[in-house]
């Protein structure tokens, strides 16, 4: 039995007139009065379907085939022929059709052929990958994942899987999920409020990671060019279209690189992966053009040729102040930019991606390198239209005395960072890195505006279903 995918057939990899078997799901059935039916089958290997001709001489034609509905799963063996119809190149003349799974009560099938809204699909995260849209997004997500590894590997970067369970809060904010094997009932019954974490699994407080950066730095300080690409967890109570409680982050860390060099590298990476996507996801992108964002192709093509704007934080604030626009959050030097500010800069003012550099130290994490002005740190955020912050990065503080000072100022305990400090005590090097939210990247490239729709099973506040 020669098994073929629909994609293999459409890529002309299967010989005409050969007998093949395909597996897939019914997208459509049309019956002709002259004693045969057309079945359209998709198997997820691409957006495309293959047409099957089922004649009434098949043993199960009247009993089964005439009752097939959208979503039924089938195994079909037949002869691959060139189609006479203009709509498709190939079709299969079925010799045998085995129904693997019926649709229980087709009228109630949540993924019926009618067009569903993206919000409706979210309610059926376990079934929504059966739609063209989520199939397209899943393949694009996969392509982007692969090409990021390819780009980094070609540039000499090693993949380092950093731990998911950690005792440290890299970003310093209180937004971590606790990992514990302590019995909650015991804790609730505990009259004297303190919890003895020495009795916990790891013998101390532990959490799901908000970033693998600190451990990644340890490897950059020996292997020079490293990256980490994995799930990241934040218990942020932000119910927005750009926040997830569990998201994927790419983190890149480079020894001997300055802030400007890492910013240039990030820009180069974004363009490389965008170009690859345009070249390797043509049919999926065309689908998005017809259904989501009519300008997607010109938008991505122009992205390749844009020189991202580089802007000092203080100049960004001046632009906002001069804009005369009324923002919800006040604008002043020292403010943390909120998404309305970021989006004004990229969508209204510059209309192209912007890299904001050198933020006031108070706004940023303790590990960023203090600039000579003693007020700002060597930080960068890359903002893109429609999303806001896509990438956050910095040059890292590599001078032990200043790092200690910053740890103190941040109210952190030097002892907890003993191994991180060692990196500065033994052969310290200038180094820089960045983190990129993978769902925000997919959202930006595809034009799908909510990150919940570009990750298979989104986790957000009050939502960890499926
Ligand atoms: O800016 P962030 O917090 O930076 C860090 O965690 C650094 N330690 C990274 C590094 O330098 N190695 O997060 C990086 C990126 C953001 O720019 C954003 O794209 C994404 O991660 N991100 C989120 N994406 C989805 N949901 C959330 N809740 C996110 N929080 C951050
Ligand atoms: Mg950030």
Short mmCIF file of C-alpha atoms and ligand atoms in Angstrom, two decimals:
data_model
loop_
_atom_site.label_atom_id
_atom_site.label_comp_id
_atom_site.label_asym_id
_atom_site.label_seq_id
_atom_site.Cartn_x
_atom_site.Cartn_y
_atom_site.Cartn_z
CA UNK A 1 0.00 0.00 0.00
CA UNK A 2 1.55 3.28 -1.13
CA UNK A 3 0.48 6.03 1.28
CA UNK A 4 0.59 9.62 0.06
CA UNK A 5 -0.23 12.98 1.60
CA UNK A 6 -2.25 15.54 -0.32
CA UNK A 7 0.81 17.79 -0.34
CA UNK A 8 3.00 15.09 -1.91
CA UNK A 9 0.43 14.65 -4.66
CA UNK A 10 0.15 18.37 -5.38
CA UNK A 11 3.93 18.74 -5.44
CA UNK A 12 3.97 16.24 -8.33
CA UNK A 13 5.79 13.65 -6.25
CA UNK A 14 3.37 10.79 -7.01
CA UNK A 15 3.23 9.01 -10.38
CA UNK A 16 0.11 9.42 -12.46
CA UNK A 17 -1.98 6.24 -12.75
CA UNK A 18 -0.40 4.72 -9.65
CA UNK A 19 -2.61 3.28 -6.93
CA UNK A 20 -2.29 5.16 -3.67
CA UNK A 21 -3.94 5.42 -0.28
CA UNK A 22 -4.70 8.70 1.42
CA UNK A 23 -6.04 9.47 4.88
CA UNK A 24 -7.94 12.60 5.80
CA UNK A 25 -11.19 14.37 6.62
CA UNK A 26 -14.14 15.25 4.40
CA UNK A 27 -14.37 18.94 3.58
CA UNK A 28 -17.21 18.62 1.12
CA UNK A 29 -19.43 16.09 -0.69
CA UNK A 30 -21.29 16.70 -3.94
CA UNK A 31 -23.49 14.04 -5.54
CA UNK A 32 -24.06 13.89 -9.26
CA UNK A 33 -27.30 12.56 -10.70
CA UNK A 34 -25.28 10.26 -12.96
CA UNK A 35 -24.36 7.86 -10.17
CA UNK A 36 -21.20 9.19 -8.58
CA UNK A 37 -20.06 11.66 -5.92
CA UNK A 38 -17.21 14.12 -5.52
CA UNK A 39 -15.53 14.09 -2.12
CA UNK A 40 -13.06 16.79 -1.13
CA UNK A 41 -10.39 15.65 1.34
CA UNK A 42 -7.92 17.58 3.45
CA UNK A 43 -5.23 15.97 5.57
CA UNK A 44 -3.56 19.07 7.02
CA UNK A 45 -0.36 18.60 5.00
CA UNK A 46 -1.23 21.87 3.29
CA UNK A 47 -4.17 24.20 2.84
CA UNK A 48 -5.21 22.29 -0.24
CA UNK A 49 -7.64 19.46 -0.74
CA UNK A 50 -7.81 16.62 -3.22
CA UNK A 51 -10.92 15.62 -5.09
CA UNK A 52 -12.07 12.01 -4.95
CA UNK A 53 -14.45 10.46 -7.45
CA UNK A 54 -16.61 7.82 -5.81
CA UNK A 55 -18.76 5.77 -8.22
CA UNK A 56 -21.98 4.03 -7.22
CA UNK A 57 -20.43 0.65 -7.96
CA UNK A 58 -18.37 0.93 -4.75
CA UNK A 59 -19.84 -1.62 -2.34
CA UNK A 60 -20.64 0.96 0.36
CA UNK A 61 -21.77 3.77 -1.98
CA UNK A 62 -25.46 3.91 -1.03
CA UNK A 63 -25.11 2.73 2.55
CA UNK A 64 -22.19 4.92 3.61
CA UNK A 65 -20.66 7.26 1.05
CA UNK A 66 -23.91 9.09 0.37
CA UNK A 67 -24.13 9.83 4.10
CA UNK A 68 -20.66 11.33 4.54
CA UNK A 69 -20.63 14.82 6.04
CA UNK A 70 -18.01 17.47 6.78
CA UNK A 71 -15.47 16.19 9.30
CA UNK A 72 -15.87 12.43 8.75
CA UNK A 73 -12.48 10.70 8.66
CA UNK A 74 -11.71 8.36 5.77
CA UNK A 75 -9.11 6.08 4.27
CA UNK A 76 -9.26 6.07 0.49
CA UNK A 77 -7.44 3.86 -1.98
CA UNK A 78 -7.62 4.71 -5.65
CA UNK A 79 -5.86 5.67 -8.86
CA UNK A 80 -4.29 9.09 -9.16
CA UNK A 81 -5.35 10.72 -12.45
CA UNK A 82 -5.14 14.14 -14.05
CA UNK A 83 -8.39 15.97 -13.53
CA UNK A 84 -10.54 17.04 -16.44
CA UNK A 85 -12.01 19.78 -14.26
CA UNK A 86 -10.25 23.16 -14.35
CA UNK A 87 -10.27 23.74 -10.59
CA UNK A 88 -7.70 21.07 -9.73
CA UNK A 89 -4.76 19.34 -11.35
CA UNK A 90 -5.25 15.87 -9.87
CA UNK A 91 -8.05 13.70 -8.62
CA UNK A 92 -8.33 10.17 -7.30
CA UNK A 93 -10.68 7.57 -8.73
CA UNK A 94 -11.61 5.65 -5.62
CA UNK A 95 -11.45 1.85 -5.56
CA UNK A 96 -12.12 1.56 -1.86
CA UNK A 97 -13.36 4.02 0.76
CA UNK A 98 -13.21 3.05 4.41
CA UNK A 99 -14.98 5.34 6.83
CA UNK A 100 -12.78 5.61 9.92
CA UNK A 101 -14.98 7.92 11.97
CA UNK A 102 -18.47 9.37 11.55
CA UNK A 103 -19.69 12.73 12.77
CA UNK A 104 -22.21 12.22 15.52
CA UNK A 105 -25.26 14.30 14.72
CA UNK A 106 -23.87 16.47 11.85
CA UNK A 107 -26.32 19.31 12.51
CA UNK A 108 -24.66 19.89 15.88
CA UNK A 109 -21.06 19.54 14.71
CA UNK A 110 -19.28 22.63 16.10
CA UNK A 111 -16.94 22.86 13.08
CA UNK A 112 -19.66 22.68 10.40
CA UNK A 113 -18.84 24.06 6.95
CA UNK A 114 -20.21 27.50 7.71
CA UNK A 115 -17.84 30.35 8.43
CA UNK A 116 -17.20 30.79 12.15
CA UNK A 117 -15.83 33.85 13.92
CA UNK A 118 -12.36 33.63 15.43
CA UNK A 119 -13.89 34.20 18.89
CA UNK A 120 -16.28 31.27 18.39
CA UNK A 121 -13.36 29.05 17.37
CA UNK A 122 -11.56 29.93 20.62
CA UNK A 123 -14.34 28.18 22.53
CA UNK A 124 -13.45 24.98 20.67
CA UNK A 125 -9.67 25.00 20.94
CA UNK A 126 -9.69 21.19 20.61
CA UNK A 127 -11.53 21.26 17.29
CA UNK A 128 -10.49 24.56 15.75
CA UNK A 129 -7.38 23.14 14.08
CA UNK A 130 -9.83 21.50 11.65
CA UNK A 131 -10.54 24.90 10.11
CA UNK A 132 -8.46 26.31 7.28
CA UNK A 133 -7.55 29.37 9.34
CA UNK A 134 -6.08 27.53 12.32
CA UNK A 135 -4.39 25.04 9.97
CA UNK A 136 -2.74 27.98 8.19
CA UNK A 137 -1.61 29.54 11.48
CA UNK A 138 -0.27 26.21 12.76
CA UNK A 139 1.84 25.68 9.65
CA UNK A 140 3.14 29.25 9.76
CA UNK A 141 3.98 28.87 13.45
CA UNK A 142 5.92 25.73 12.61
CA UNK A 143 7.75 27.43 9.72
CA UNK A 144 8.73 30.37 11.93
CA UNK A 145 9.94 28.05 14.68
CA UNK A 146 12.11 26.12 12.23
CA UNK A 147 13.56 29.18 10.54
CA UNK A 148 14.52 30.81 13.81
CA UNK A 149 16.58 27.73 14.70
CA UNK A 150 18.02 27.75 11.19
CA UNK A 151 19.00 31.42 11.31
CA UNK A 152 20.63 31.13 14.71
CA UNK A 153 22.45 27.96 13.82
CA UNK A 154 23.77 29.54 10.60
CA UNK A 155 25.05 32.43 12.71
CA UNK A 156 26.95 30.16 15.06
CA UNK A 157 24.48 30.09 17.97
CA UNK A 158 24.03 27.05 20.20
CA UNK A 159 20.64 26.05 21.52
CA UNK A 160 20.69 25.85 25.33
CA UNK A 161 17.50 24.67 27.03
CA UNK A 162 17.31 26.69 30.22
CA UNK A 163 15.30 25.43 33.21
CA UNK A 164 11.55 25.88 33.49
CA UNK A 165 11.55 25.61 37.28
CA UNK A 166 13.58 28.28 39.01
CA UNK A 167 14.15 29.98 42.32
CA UNK A 168 14.91 33.39 40.81
CA UNK A 169 12.68 36.06 39.36
CA UNK A 170 14.71 37.34 36.44
CA UNK A 171 12.58 40.36 35.72
CA UNK A 172 12.14 41.30 39.37
CA UNK A 173 8.38 41.83 39.26
CA UNK A 174 5.94 39.77 41.32
CA UNK A 175 4.29 37.82 38.56
CA UNK A 176 5.47 34.23 38.98
CA UNK A 177 3.55 30.99 39.32
CA UNK A 178 4.60 29.03 42.36
CA UNK A 179 5.79 25.44 42.03
CA UNK A 180 5.24 23.49 45.23
CA UNK A 181 4.40 20.07 46.55
CA UNK A 182 3.27 21.42 49.92
CA UNK A 183 -0.26 20.47 50.84
CA UNK A 184 -2.52 23.51 50.43
CA UNK A 185 -4.87 22.26 53.16
CA UNK A 186 -2.00 22.11 55.63
CA UNK A 187 -1.02 25.65 54.70
CA UNK A 188 -4.60 26.87 55.10
CA UNK A 189 -4.81 25.28 58.55
CA UNK A 190 -1.49 26.71 59.59
CA UNK A 191 -2.30 29.30 62.28
CA UNK A 192 1.04 31.10 62.34
CA UNK A 193 1.05 32.50 58.78
CA UNK A 194 4.63 31.59 57.84
CA UNK A 195 5.20 28.76 55.42
CA UNK A 196 8.32 26.67 55.88
CA UNK A 197 9.64 26.26 52.36
CA UNK A 198 12.48 24.11 53.68
CA UNK A 199 9.84 21.38 53.78
CA UNK A 200 8.92 21.97 50.16
CA UNK A 201 10.18 19.80 47.28
CA UNK A 202 13.17 21.97 46.40
CA UNK A 203 13.79 23.09 49.98
CA UNK A 204 13.09 26.69 49.04
CA UNK A 205 10.54 28.80 47.19
CA UNK A 206 10.34 27.83 43.54
CA UNK A 207 8.51 29.13 40.51
CA UNK A 208 7.88 28.65 36.81
CA UNK A 209 10.38 30.73 34.89
CA UNK A 210 9.53 34.21 33.56
CA UNK A 211 12.73 34.20 31.49
CA UNK A 212 15.71 31.90 31.07
CA UNK A 213 18.05 34.85 30.61
CA UNK A 214 20.15 34.59 33.75
CA UNK A 215 21.07 30.94 33.23
CA UNK A 216 21.53 31.62 29.53
CA UNK A 217 24.08 34.30 30.44
CA UNK A 218 26.10 31.63 32.26
CA UNK A 219 26.45 29.73 28.99
CA UNK A 220 27.11 32.88 26.92
CA UNK A 221 30.01 33.57 29.27
CA UNK A 222 31.76 30.46 27.97
CA UNK A 223 30.18 29.40 24.67
CA UNK A 224 29.81 33.02 23.44
CA UNK A 225 26.68 32.68 21.27
CA UNK A 226 23.68 30.90 22.73
CA UNK A 227 19.90 30.93 22.64
CA UNK A 228 16.94 29.43 24.37
CA UNK A 229 13.49 28.93 22.87
CA UNK A 230 10.79 27.61 25.13
CA UNK A 231 7.69 28.14 27.21
CA UNK A 232 7.66 31.05 29.64
CA UNK A 233 5.16 31.78 32.38
CA UNK A 234 3.81 35.02 33.78
CA UNK A 235 1.00 35.38 36.27
CA UNK A 236 0.22 38.84 34.94
CA UNK A 237 -3.35 39.92 35.33
CA UNK A 238 -3.32 41.56 31.90
CA UNK A 239 -6.37 40.72 29.88
CA UNK A 240 -5.13 42.07 26.56
CA UNK A 241 -4.75 40.74 23.03
CA UNK A 242 -0.96 40.61 23.53
CA UNK A 243 -0.61 38.82 26.86
CA UNK A 244 -0.64 35.13 27.70
CA UNK A 245 0.08 33.45 31.03
CA UNK A 246 2.04 30.80 29.13
CA UNK A 247 3.87 31.97 26.03
CA UNK A 248 6.94 31.00 24.05
CA UNK A 249 9.98 33.20 24.18
CA UNK A 250 13.11 33.19 22.08
CA UNK A 251 16.08 34.45 24.08
CA UNK A 252 19.40 35.21 22.45
CA UNK A 253 22.57 35.95 24.40
CA UNK A 254 25.88 37.04 22.90
CA UNK A 255 29.20 37.55 24.60
CA UNK A 256 31.32 40.45 23.30
CA UNK A 257 28.34 42.30 21.86
CA UNK A 258 27.22 45.82 22.72
CA UNK A 259 23.68 47.15 22.83
CA UNK A 260 23.87 48.47 19.27
CA UNK A 261 25.29 45.23 17.97
CA UNK A 262 22.55 43.13 19.55
CA UNK A 263 19.91 45.54 18.23
CA UNK A 264 21.33 45.20 14.72
CA UNK A 265 21.39 41.44 15.06
CA UNK A 266 17.75 41.34 16.16
CA UNK A 267 16.75 43.46 13.18
CA UNK A 268 18.69 41.22 10.82
CA UNK A 269 17.02 38.15 12.32
CA UNK A 270 13.51 39.55 11.92
CA UNK A 271 14.13 40.32 8.26
CA UNK A 272 15.65 36.93 7.58
CA UNK A 273 12.70 35.06 9.04
CA UNK A 274 10.21 37.32 7.30
CA UNK A 275 11.83 36.70 3.94
CA UNK A 276 11.90 32.96 4.57
CA UNK A 277 8.23 33.00 5.47
CA UNK A 278 7.33 34.85 2.28
CA UNK A 279 9.23 32.30 0.24
CA UNK A 280 8.08 29.14 2.01
CA UNK A 281 4.51 29.75 3.08
CA UNK A 282 3.04 31.13 -0.15
CA UNK A 283 -0.31 29.37 -0.11
CA UNK A 284 -0.88 29.94 3.61
CA UNK A 285 -0.03 33.63 3.22
CA UNK A 286 -2.38 33.91 0.27
CA UNK A 287 -5.12 32.47 2.43
CA UNK A 288 -4.46 35.20 5.01
CA UNK A 289 -4.50 37.79 2.26
CA UNK A 290 -7.97 36.67 1.22
CA UNK A 291 -9.36 36.27 4.72
CA UNK A 292 -7.47 38.33 7.31
CA UNK A 293 -5.22 41.05 5.95
CA UNK A 294 -5.52 42.07 2.32
CA UNK A 295 -2.19 43.92 2.49
CA UNK A 296 -0.19 41.14 4.09
CA UNK A 297 2.17 40.54 1.16
CA UNK A 298 3.09 44.18 0.55
CA UNK A 299 3.29 44.69 4.31
CA UNK A 300 5.80 41.85 4.73
CA UNK A 301 7.72 42.77 1.59
CA UNK A 302 8.14 46.36 2.71
CA UNK A 303 9.20 45.13 6.17
CA UNK A 304 12.23 43.56 4.50
CA UNK A 305 13.42 46.90 3.20
CA UNK A 306 12.67 49.13 6.16
CA UNK A 307 15.50 50.48 8.24
CA UNK A 308 14.11 50.35 11.75
CA UNK A 309 14.15 53.75 13.43
CA UNK A 310 16.57 54.04 16.36
CA UNK A 311 15.37 56.40 18.99
CA UNK A 312 16.59 57.36 22.45
CA UNK A 313 13.97 56.93 25.17
CA UNK A 314 14.18 60.65 25.97
CA UNK A 315 13.50 61.56 22.35
CA UNK A 316 10.55 59.17 22.27
CA UNK A 317 9.08 61.00 25.26
CA UNK A 318 9.63 64.36 23.50
CA UNK A 319 7.75 63.12 20.44
CA UNK A 320 4.85 62.01 22.63
CA UNK A 321 4.83 65.33 24.48
CA UNK A 322 4.89 67.27 21.22
CA UNK A 323 2.18 65.13 19.66
CA UNK A 324 -0.53 67.11 21.51
CA UNK A 325 -2.45 63.87 21.62
CA UNK A 326 -4.40 63.17 24.77
CA UNK A 327 -3.19 59.87 26.19
CA UNK A 328 -4.91 57.98 29.00
CA UNK A 329 -1.60 57.66 30.85
CA UNK A 330 0.36 60.89 31.45
CA UNK A 331 3.55 61.47 29.46
CA UNK A 332 6.68 62.63 31.28
CA UNK A 333 10.36 61.79 31.36
CA UNK A 334 10.71 58.71 33.53
CA UNK A 335 7.31 57.21 32.71
CA UNK A 336 6.96 53.59 31.76
CA UNK A 337 5.68 53.56 28.21
CA UNK A 338 2.30 51.94 27.97
CA UNK A 339 0.94 50.31 24.88
CA UNK A 340 -0.95 53.45 23.75
CA UNK A 341 2.36 55.36 23.77
CA UNK A 342 4.25 52.63 21.96
CA UNK A 343 1.55 52.27 19.37
CA UNK A 344 1.36 56.00 18.77
CA UNK A 345 5.08 56.01 17.95
CA UNK A 346 5.00 53.06 15.55
CA UNK A 347 1.53 53.42 14.06
CA UNK A 348 0.95 57.16 13.89
CA UNK A 349 4.32 58.87 14.05
CA UNK A 350 6.89 56.68 12.30
CA UNK A 351 4.67 54.01 10.76
CA UNK A 352 7.58 51.55 10.79
CA UNK A 353 9.32 49.51 13.51
CA UNK A 354 11.18 51.53 16.11
CA UNK A 355 14.00 50.54 18.46
CA UNK A 356 13.88 52.58 21.65
CA UNK A 357 17.21 52.77 23.42
CA UNK A 358 18.55 53.74 26.84
CA UNK A 359 15.63 53.79 29.26
CA UNK A 360 15.77 55.33 32.73
CA UNK A 361 17.24 52.73 35.05
CA UNK A 362 14.22 52.84 37.37
CA UNK A 363 12.04 51.34 34.65
CA UNK A 364 14.19 48.36 33.89
CA UNK A 365 15.50 45.20 35.50
CA UNK A 366 18.61 45.17 37.70
CA UNK A 367 20.80 43.32 35.19
CA UNK A 368 20.91 46.03 32.52
CA UNK A 369 24.19 47.89 32.08
CA UNK A 370 24.32 51.33 33.69
CA UNK A 371 25.23 54.06 31.20
CA UNK A 372 27.84 56.72 31.92
CA UNK A 373 25.11 59.26 32.71
CA UNK A 374 24.30 57.08 35.77
CA UNK A 375 20.60 57.60 35.01
CA UNK A 376 19.85 55.36 32.07
CA UNK A 377 20.62 51.73 31.25
CA UNK A 378 21.65 50.12 27.95
CA UNK A 379 18.20 48.74 27.22
CA UNK A 380 16.34 48.39 23.96
CA UNK A 381 12.76 47.58 23.07
CA UNK A 382 11.74 46.85 19.49
CA UNK A 383 8.23 48.07 18.78
CA UNK A 384 6.22 47.12 15.71
CA UNK A 385 2.94 48.44 14.31
CA UNK A 386 -0.18 46.63 15.53
CA UNK A 387 1.64 44.94 18.40
CA UNK A 388 3.80 47.38 20.33
CA UNK A 389 6.70 45.67 22.09
CA UNK A 390 7.92 42.61 20.21
CA UNK A 391 11.44 42.39 21.59
CA UNK A 392 13.03 43.49 24.85
CA UNK A 393 16.77 43.35 25.37
CA UNK A 394 19.84 44.99 26.79
CA UNK A 395 23.54 45.02 27.29
CA UNK A 396 24.13 43.29 30.63
CA UNK A 397 25.91 44.82 33.61
CA UNK A 398 29.29 43.10 33.56
CA UNK A 399 30.98 45.10 36.38
CA UNK A 400 30.56 43.35 39.72
CA UNK A 401 30.56 46.47 41.89
CA UNK A 402 27.84 48.17 39.86
CA UNK A 403 25.84 44.95 39.60
CA UNK A 404 25.91 44.64 43.39
CA UNK A 405 24.73 48.20 43.69
CA UNK A 406 21.84 47.58 41.29
CA UNK A 407 20.83 44.39 43.12
CA UNK A 408 20.72 46.40 46.31
CA UNK A 409 18.70 49.23 44.74
CA UNK A 410 16.22 46.71 43.34
CA UNK A 411 15.64 45.38 46.86
CA UNK A 412 16.98 41.96 45.92
CA UNK A 413 19.19 39.73 48.00
CA UNK A 414 22.79 39.47 46.80
CA UNK A 415 23.03 35.96 48.25
CA UNK A 416 20.32 34.68 45.92
CA UNK A 417 22.40 35.84 42.95
CA UNK A 418 25.69 34.33 44.12
CA UNK A 419 26.21 32.26 40.98
CA UNK A 420 25.13 35.10 38.68
CA UNK A 421 27.65 37.35 40.41
CA UNK A 422 30.34 34.68 39.89
CA UNK A 423 30.02 35.30 36.14
CA UNK A 424 31.30 38.82 36.84
CA UNK A 425 33.96 37.63 39.27
CA UNK A 426 35.58 35.12 36.98
CA UNK A 427 36.53 36.36 33.52
CA UNK A 428 33.67 38.81 33.08
CA UNK A 429 32.91 39.91 29.52
CA UNK A 430 30.69 42.53 27.95
CA UNK A 431 27.59 40.76 26.70
CA UNK A 432 24.11 41.49 25.43
CA UNK A 433 20.90 39.70 24.64
CA UNK A 434 17.21 39.97 23.95
CA UNK A 435 13.93 38.14 24.33
CA UNK A 436 11.19 37.94 21.72
CA UNK A 437 7.62 36.85 22.38
CA UNK A 438 6.94 34.18 19.77
CA UNK A 439 3.16 34.64 19.74
CA UNK A 440 3.57 38.38 19.22
CA UNK A 441 5.84 37.65 16.27
CA UNK A 442 3.29 35.29 14.71
CA UNK A 443 0.55 37.79 15.39
CA UNK A 444 2.54 40.55 13.71
CA UNK A 445 3.45 38.56 10.61
CA UNK A 446 0.04 36.96 10.10
CA UNK A 447 -2.14 39.94 10.96
CA UNK A 448 -4.10 37.80 13.46
CA UNK A 449 -4.64 40.44 16.10
CA UNK A 450 -5.03 38.32 19.25
CA UNK A 451 -2.18 36.13 20.53
CA UNK A 452 -4.79 33.65 21.83
CA UNK A 453 -5.39 32.60 18.25
CA UNK A 454 -1.78 31.84 17.34
CA UNK A 455 -1.01 29.40 20.16
CA UNK A 456 -2.84 26.06 20.12
CA UNK A 457 -4.27 26.13 23.65
CA UNK A 458 -4.03 29.62 25.17
CA UNK A 459 -3.65 30.09 28.91
CA UNK A 460 -4.87 33.44 30.22
CA UNK A 461 -6.39 34.77 33.45
CA UNK A 462 -9.23 32.39 34.44
CA UNK A 463 -8.68 30.25 31.41
CA UNK A 464 -6.67 27.06 31.43
CA UNK A 465 -9.31 24.89 29.77
CA UNK A 466 -8.43 21.98 27.51
O1 LIG B 1 10.61 42.30 27.80
P1 LIG B 1 10.64 40.98 28.52
O2 LIG B 1 9.98 40.90 29.84
O3 LIG B 1 12.17 40.60 28.60
C1 LIG B 1 12.71 39.56 29.28
O4 LIG B 1 12.11 38.70 29.85
C2 LIG B 1 14.21 39.50 29.13
N1 LIG B 1 14.75 38.67 30.22
C3 LIG B 1 14.54 38.95 27.78
C4 LIG B 1 16.02 38.86 27.51
O5 LIG B 1 16.65 39.88 27.39
N2 LIG B 1 16.55 37.67 27.41
O6 LIG B 1 10.00 39.87 27.58
C5 LIG B 1 10.50 39.66 26.29
C6 LIG B 1 9.38 39.59 25.28
C7 LIG B 1 8.54 40.86 25.19
O7 LIG B 1 9.15 41.82 24.39
C8 LIG B 1 7.25 40.32 24.61
O8 LIG B 1 7.34 40.18 23.20
C9 LIG B 1 7.16 38.94 25.19
O9 LIG B 1 8.44 38.58 25.64
N3 LIG B 1 6.22 38.88 26.32
C10 LIG B 1 5.01 38.30 26.28
N4 LIG B 1 4.35 37.70 25.28
C11 LIG B 1 3.11 37.22 25.54
N5 LIG B 1 2.52 37.27 26.75
C12 LIG B 1 3.15 37.88 27.80
N6 LIG B 1 2.57 37.93 29.00
C13 LIG B 1 4.45 38.42 27.57
N7 LIG B 1 5.34 39.06 28.35
C14 LIG B 1 6.41 39.33 27.58
MG1 LIG B 2 9.92 44.21 28.07
#
